[in-house]
CSV table of C-alpha atoms in Angstrom, one decimal:
chain,number,residue,atom,x,y,z
A,13,MET,CA,131.2,148.5,62.4
A,14,LYS,CA,133.7,146.3,64.2
A,15,THR,CA,131.3,143.4,64.1
A,16,LYS,CA,130.9,143.8,60.3
A,17,PHE,CA,134.7,143.9,59.9
A,18,TRP,CA,135.3,140.7,61.9
A,19,LEU,CA,132.4,139.0,60.0
A,20,LEU,CA,134.1,139.9,56.7
A,21,VAL,CA,137.4,138.5,58.0
A,22,VAL,CA,135.8,135.2,59.0
A,23,LEU,CA,134.1,134.8,55.6
A,24,LEU,CA,137.3,135.5,53.7
A,25,ALA,CA,139.2,133.0,55.9
A,26,LEU,CA,136.7,130.1,55.4
A,27,PRO,CA,138.1,128.9,52.1
A,28,LEU,CA,141.6,128.6,53.6
A,29,LEU,CA,140.3,126.3,56.4
A,30,GLY,CA,139.5,123.5,53.9
A,31,ALA,CA,136.5,121.1,54.0
A,32,PRO,CA,136.0,119.2,57.3
A,33,PRO,CA,136.6,115.5,57.2
A,34,LEU,CA,133.8,113.2,56.1
A,35,ARG,CA,132.2,110.9,58.6
A,36,PRO,CA,132.9,107.2,58.5
A,37,GLU,CA,129.3,106.5,57.2
A,38,GLN,CA,130.0,108.7,54.2
A,39,THR,CA,133.0,106.7,53.0
A,40,MET,CA,133.9,103.2,52.1
A,41,VAL,CA,136.8,101.1,50.9
A,42,LEU,CA,135.9,99.5,47.6
A,43,VAL,CA,137.6,96.6,45.8
A,44,VAL,CA,136.9,96.4,42.1
A,45,GLY,CA,137.5,93.2,40.1
A,46,PRO,CA,136.7,91.8,36.7
A,47,THR,CA,134.2,89.1,37.5
A,48,SER,CA,131.8,88.2,40.3
A,49,ASN,CA,131.7,84.5,39.5
A,50,PRO,CA,134.3,83.3,39.9
A,51,ILE,CA,136.1,86.0,42.0
A,52,HIS,CA,139.6,86.7,40.7
A,53,ALA,CA,142.3,85.2,42.9
A,54,ASP,CA,144.1,88.6,43.3
A,55,GLU,CA,140.8,90.3,44.3
A,56,GLN,CA,140.1,87.6,46.9
A,57,ALA,CA,143.6,88.1,48.4
A,58,VAL,CA,143.0,91.8,48.8
A,59,VAL,CA,139.6,91.3,50.4
A,60,ASN,CA,141.0,88.7,52.8
A,61,HIS,CA,143.8,91.0,53.8
A,62,LEU,CA,141.4,93.9,54.3
A,63,ASN,CA,139.1,91.8,56.5
A,64,ASP,CA,142.0,90.5,58.5
A,65,THR,CA,143.5,94.0,59.0
A,66,ARG,CA,140.1,95.5,59.9
A,67,LYS,CA,139.5,92.8,62.5
A,68,ARG,CA,143.1,92.9,63.9
A,69,ILE,CA,142.9,96.7,64.7
A,70,GLY,CA,139.2,96.9,65.4
A,71,LEU,CA,138.1,99.3,62.6
A,72,THR,CA,134.4,98.6,63.2
A,73,GLN,CA,133.4,101.8,61.4
A,74,LEU,CA,135.0,100.7,58.2
A,75,LEU,CA,132.6,99.9,55.4
A,76,LEU,CA,133.9,97.4,52.8
A,77,ALA,CA,132.4,96.5,49.4
A,78,THR,CA,133.2,95.0,46.1
A,79,MET,CA,132.2,95.8,42.5
A,80,HIS,CA,132.7,93.9,39.3
A,81,PHE,CA,132.9,94.8,35.6
A,82,ASP,CA,130.8,91.8,34.6
A,83,GLN,CA,127.8,93.5,36.3
A,84,PRO,CA,126.6,96.3,33.9
A,85,VAL,CA,125.2,98.6,36.6
A,86,GLN,CA,128.4,98.4,38.7
A,87,ALA,CA,130.6,98.8,35.7
A,88,LYS,CA,128.7,101.9,34.7
A,89,ILE,CA,129.2,103.4,38.2
A,90,CYS,CA,132.9,102.6,38.1
A,91,ARG,CA,133.5,104.2,34.8
A,92,GLU,CA,131.2,107.2,35.0
A,93,SER,CA,131.2,108.2,38.7
A,94,LEU,CA,134.5,106.8,40.0
A,95,GLY,CA,136.9,107.0,37.1
A,96,ILE,CA,137.8,103.4,37.4
A,97,THR,CA,138.3,101.4,34.2
A,98,GLU,CA,139.3,97.8,33.3
A,99,SER,CA,142.9,98.9,33.1
A,100,ASP,CA,142.9,99.7,36.9
A,101,LEU,CA,141.9,96.1,38.0
A,102,ILE,CA,142.4,94.9,40.6
A,103,CYS,CA,141.5,98.3,42.0
A,104,LEU,CA,141.5,99.4,45.7
A,105,ALA,CA,139.8,102.7,46.3
A,106,VAL,CA,138.5,105.0,49.0
A,107,VAL,CA,135.1,106.3,47.8
A,108,GLN,CA,132.5,108.8,49.1
A,109,LEU,CA,128.9,107.6,49.4
A,110,ASP,CA,125.6,109.2,48.7
A,111,LEU,CA,123.9,108.9,52.1
A,112,LYS,CA,120.4,108.4,50.5
A,113,THR,CA,121.2,105.8,47.9
A,114,ARG,CA,124.3,104.4,49.6
A,115,ARG,CA,126.0,104.3,46.2
A,116,PRO,CA,129.6,105.5,45.7
A,117,VAL,CA,129.7,108.8,43.9
A,118,LYS,CA,133.3,110.0,44.1
A,119,THR,CA,136.7,108.5,44.3
A,120,LEU,CA,138.9,110.0,47.0
A,121,SER,CA,141.9,107.9,46.3
A,122,LYS,CA,142.7,104.7,44.4
A,123,VAL,CA,145.5,102.2,43.8
A,124,SER,CA,145.4,100.3,40.5
A,125,ARG,CA,146.6,96.9,39.5
A,126,ILE,CA,146.9,95.4,43.0
A,127,THR,CA,148.4,91.9,43.2
A,128,PRO,CA,149.3,89.6,46.2
A,129,ALA,CA,152.9,91.0,45.9
A,130,SER,CA,151.6,94.5,46.6
A,131,LEU,CA,149.3,94.0,49.6
A,132,ASP,CA,151.2,96.7,51.5
A,133,GLN,CA,148.9,99.0,49.6
A,134,VAL,CA,146.0,97.8,51.8
A,135,GLU,CA,147.6,99.5,54.8
A,136,THR,CA,148.2,102.7,52.7
A,137,THR,CA,144.6,102.7,51.7
A,138,LEU,CA,143.3,102.2,55.2
A,139,ARG,CA,145.4,105.2,56.4
A,140,ARG,CA,143.8,107.3,53.6
A,141,TRP,CA,140.3,106.1,54.6
A,142,ALA,CA,141.0,107.1,58.2
A,143,SER,CA,142.3,110.5,57.1
A,144,GLU,CA,139.3,111.1,54.9
A,145,SER,CA,136.8,109.9,57.5
A,146,GLY,CA,138.2,111.7,60.6
A,147,VAL,CA,139.1,108.4,62.3
A,148,SER,CA,142.3,108.2,64.4
A,149,VAL,CA,144.4,105.2,63.7
A,150,PRO,CA,147.9,104.9,65.3
A,151,GLY,CA,150.5,104.4,62.6
A,152,PRO,CA,152.1,101.3,64.2
A,153,ALA,CA,148.7,99.6,64.4
A,154,LEU,CA,148.7,99.1,60.6
A,155,ASP,CA,152.2,97.8,60.4
A,156,ARG,CA,152.4,94.0,60.2
A,157,PRO,CA,155.0,92.2,62.5
A,158,GLY,CA,158.4,92.3,60.9
A,159,LYS,CA,157.5,94.8,58.3
A,160,LYS,CA,160.3,97.2,57.3
A,161,VAL,CA,159.5,100.8,57.0
A,162,ALA,CA,161.1,103.1,54.5
A,163,LEU,CA,163.1,106.0,55.8
A,164,GLU,CA,161.2,109.3,55.8
A,165,GLY,CA,162.1,111.1,52.6
A,166,GLY,CA,163.6,108.0,51.0
A,167,VAL,CA,162.8,106.7,47.5
A,168,ASP,CA,160.4,103.7,47.5
A,169,LEU,CA,159.7,103.0,43.8
A,170,ASN,CA,157.9,99.7,44.2
A,171,GLY,CA,155.8,100.7,47.3
A,172,ASP,CA,157.0,97.8,49.5
A,173,GLY,CA,157.8,100.1,52.4
A,174,VAL,CA,161.6,99.6,52.1
A,175,THR,CA,163.9,102.4,50.9
A,176,ASP,CA,165.4,101.9,47.4
A,177,VAL,CA,168.6,103.4,46.0
A,178,LEU,CA,168.4,105.4,42.7
A,179,ALA,CA,171.3,106.4,40.5
A,180,ILE,CA,171.7,108.0,37.1
A,181,LYS,CA,174.6,106.9,34.8
A,182,ASN,CA,175.0,107.8,31.2
A,183,GLY,CA,171.3,108.7,31.0
A,184,ARG,CA,170.1,105.5,32.5
A,185,TRP,CA,168.0,105.5,35.7
A,186,LEU,CA,169.2,102.6,37.8
A,187,VAL,CA,167.6,101.3,40.9
A,188,SER,CA,168.7,98.9,43.6
A,189,TYR,CA,165.5,97.7,45.3
A,190,SER,CA,165.9,97.8,49.1
A,191,GLY,CA,169.5,98.8,48.5
A,192,SER,CA,170.5,95.1,48.5
A,193,LYS,CA,169.5,94.0,45.0
A,194,THR,CA,171.6,94.3,41.8
A,195,TYR,CA,171.0,97.6,40.0
A,196,SER,CA,168.5,97.4,37.2
A,197,GLU,CA,167.4,100.0,34.6
A,198,VAL,CA,163.9,101.4,35.2
A,199,ASN,CA,164.0,104.4,32.9
A,200,ARG,CA,166.3,106.5,30.8
A,201,SER,CA,166.7,110.2,29.9
A,202,SER,CA,169.9,111.6,28.5
A,203,GLN,CA,168.9,115.2,29.4
A,204,LEU,CA,168.6,114.9,33.2
A,205,LYS,CA,171.0,115.0,36.1
A,206,ILE,CA,170.2,113.9,39.6
A,207,ASP,CA,169.9,117.5,40.8
A,208,GLN,CA,167.1,118.1,38.3
A,209,LEU,CA,165.0,115.4,40.0
A,210,GLY,CA,162.6,115.6,42.9
A,211,PHE,CA,160.8,112.8,44.7
A,212,GLY,CA,157.3,112.3,46.2
A,213,ASP,CA,154.1,110.4,45.9
A,214,PHE,CA,152.3,112.7,43.6
A,215,ASN,CA,149.4,110.5,42.7
A,216,GLY,CA,148.8,108.9,46.1
A,217,ASP,CA,149.4,105.3,45.2
A,218,GLY,CA,152.1,104.6,47.8
A,219,ARG,CA,155.0,104.5,45.4
A,220,THR,CA,157.6,107.2,44.9
A,221,ASP,CA,157.2,109.2,41.7
A,222,ILE,CA,159.9,111.3,40.1
A,223,LEU,CA,159.6,115.0,39.2
A,224,ALA,CA,162.0,116.1,36.5
A,225,VAL,CA,162.7,119.5,35.1
A,226,PRO,CA,164.9,119.5,31.9
A,227,THR,CA,167.0,122.5,31.4
A,228,GLY,CA,164.8,125.3,30.0
A,229,GLY,CA,161.8,123.0,30.3
A,230,THR,CA,158.7,122.6,32.5
A,231,TRP,CA,157.7,120.1,35.2
A,232,ARG,CA,157.4,116.5,34.0
A,233,VAL,CA,156.6,113.5,36.1
A,234,SER,CA,157.4,109.7,35.9
A,235,LEU,CA,155.0,107.7,38.0
A,236,GLY,CA,156.9,105.1,40.0
A,237,GLY,CA,160.0,106.1,38.2
A,238,VAL,CA,159.1,103.6,35.4
A,239,GLY,CA,156.4,105.6,33.6
A,240,PRO,CA,157.2,108.0,30.7
A,241,LEU,CA,158.1,111.6,31.6
A,242,SER,CA,154.7,113.3,31.0
A,243,GLN,CA,154.3,117.0,31.2
A,244,TRP,CA,152.5,118.0,34.4
A,245,ASN,CA,152.2,121.8,34.2
A,246,SER,CA,154.1,124.9,33.0
A,247,MET,CA,156.1,125.6,36.1
A,248,LYS,CA,159.8,125.9,35.7
A,249,GLU,CA,161.3,125.9,39.2
A,250,ILE,CA,164.1,123.3,39.5
A,251,PRO,CA,163.8,120.6,42.2
A,252,ARG,CA,167.0,121.5,44.1
A,253,LEU,CA,165.3,124.8,45.1
A,254,LEU,CA,162.0,123.1,46.1
A,255,ARG,CA,160.8,121.1,49.1
A,256,PHE,CA,158.4,118.2,49.1
A,257,ALA,CA,155.9,117.2,51.7
A,258,ASP,CA,152.2,116.3,52.2
A,259,LEU,CA,151.3,119.7,53.8
A,260,ASP,CA,147.5,119.1,54.0
A,261,GLY,CA,147.3,115.4,54.8
A,262,TYR,CA,145.5,114.7,51.6
A,263,GLY,CA,147.7,111.7,50.7
A,264,ARG,CA,149.6,113.3,47.8
A,265,THR,CA,152.9,115.1,48.0
A,266,ASP,CA,152.8,118.9,47.8
A,267,ILE,CA,155.6,121.1,46.4
A,268,PHE,CA,156.7,124.5,47.8
A,269,ASP,CA,159.5,127.0,47.7
A,270,PRO,CA,159.8,130.3,49.6
A,271,GLY,CA,156.7,132.4,48.8
A,272,LYS,CA,155.0,129.7,46.7
A,273,CYS,CA,153.1,126.4,47.3
A,274,PHE,CA,151.8,124.0,44.7
A,275,ARG,CA,149.0,122.0,46.5
A,276,ASN,CA,148.4,118.7,44.9
A,277,ARG,CA,144.7,118.3,45.7
A,278,SER,CA,143.1,118.1,42.3
A,279,SER,CA,140.0,115.9,42.1
A,280,ARG,CA,141.7,114.4,39.0
A,281,PRO,CA,145.4,113.9,40.2
A,282,ILE,CA,148.1,112.9,37.8
A,283,ARG,CA,147.9,109.2,36.7
């Protein structure tokens, strides 16, 4: 009888343990660009930086590949299997592979519209690949010499790794990038005060997003602080009563308060 009881306990606990990490041969970092000939200059910059970083820190297990929308089969895979469209280009993604066909079948994380000015997203993507693939990579190994790192819990709206300063005045959202630049308006909402806002990387692109809860309203999110406030779900807890952290290491900020936890692990995260 005791054996059956413990077997039942183990079976009930399995869903709570989560899926084990994938193996490196099951994952790949994919760069998606518009054309294969010629290669877009921004895509080439991303590929070069990926190769340099992989070589510098010895990530021999890391698989890299490119796909292009001027190739019909590749474009179909991107749209139908990976959820990557032309509006995402240049796109940097961590994808899961079918071990038999070696084709990508699922996007685990992605960063859209990469440019040479946002190459820090390469390091962010490599950390996500390591997390998904069960590979241990020391944090400092991916930091380039002289790179500034944002303070933990700080606001980094442009994803450059440096803490920015956000203020709200007369309904205008003002940001001083790196705290040393002149304030500029990035958004506006006349209904919100600073204590109605929460901060985290809710879509996993390496930039701070803003959670807003208008009085009597539901959760809304502005991606990067510059996107429109779009309704996220029907929850009404206000940010000053919540805490924000990546609890499960999935690369997206989770939200919790005493007795509750909103795990942000949807296969289709907010965009």
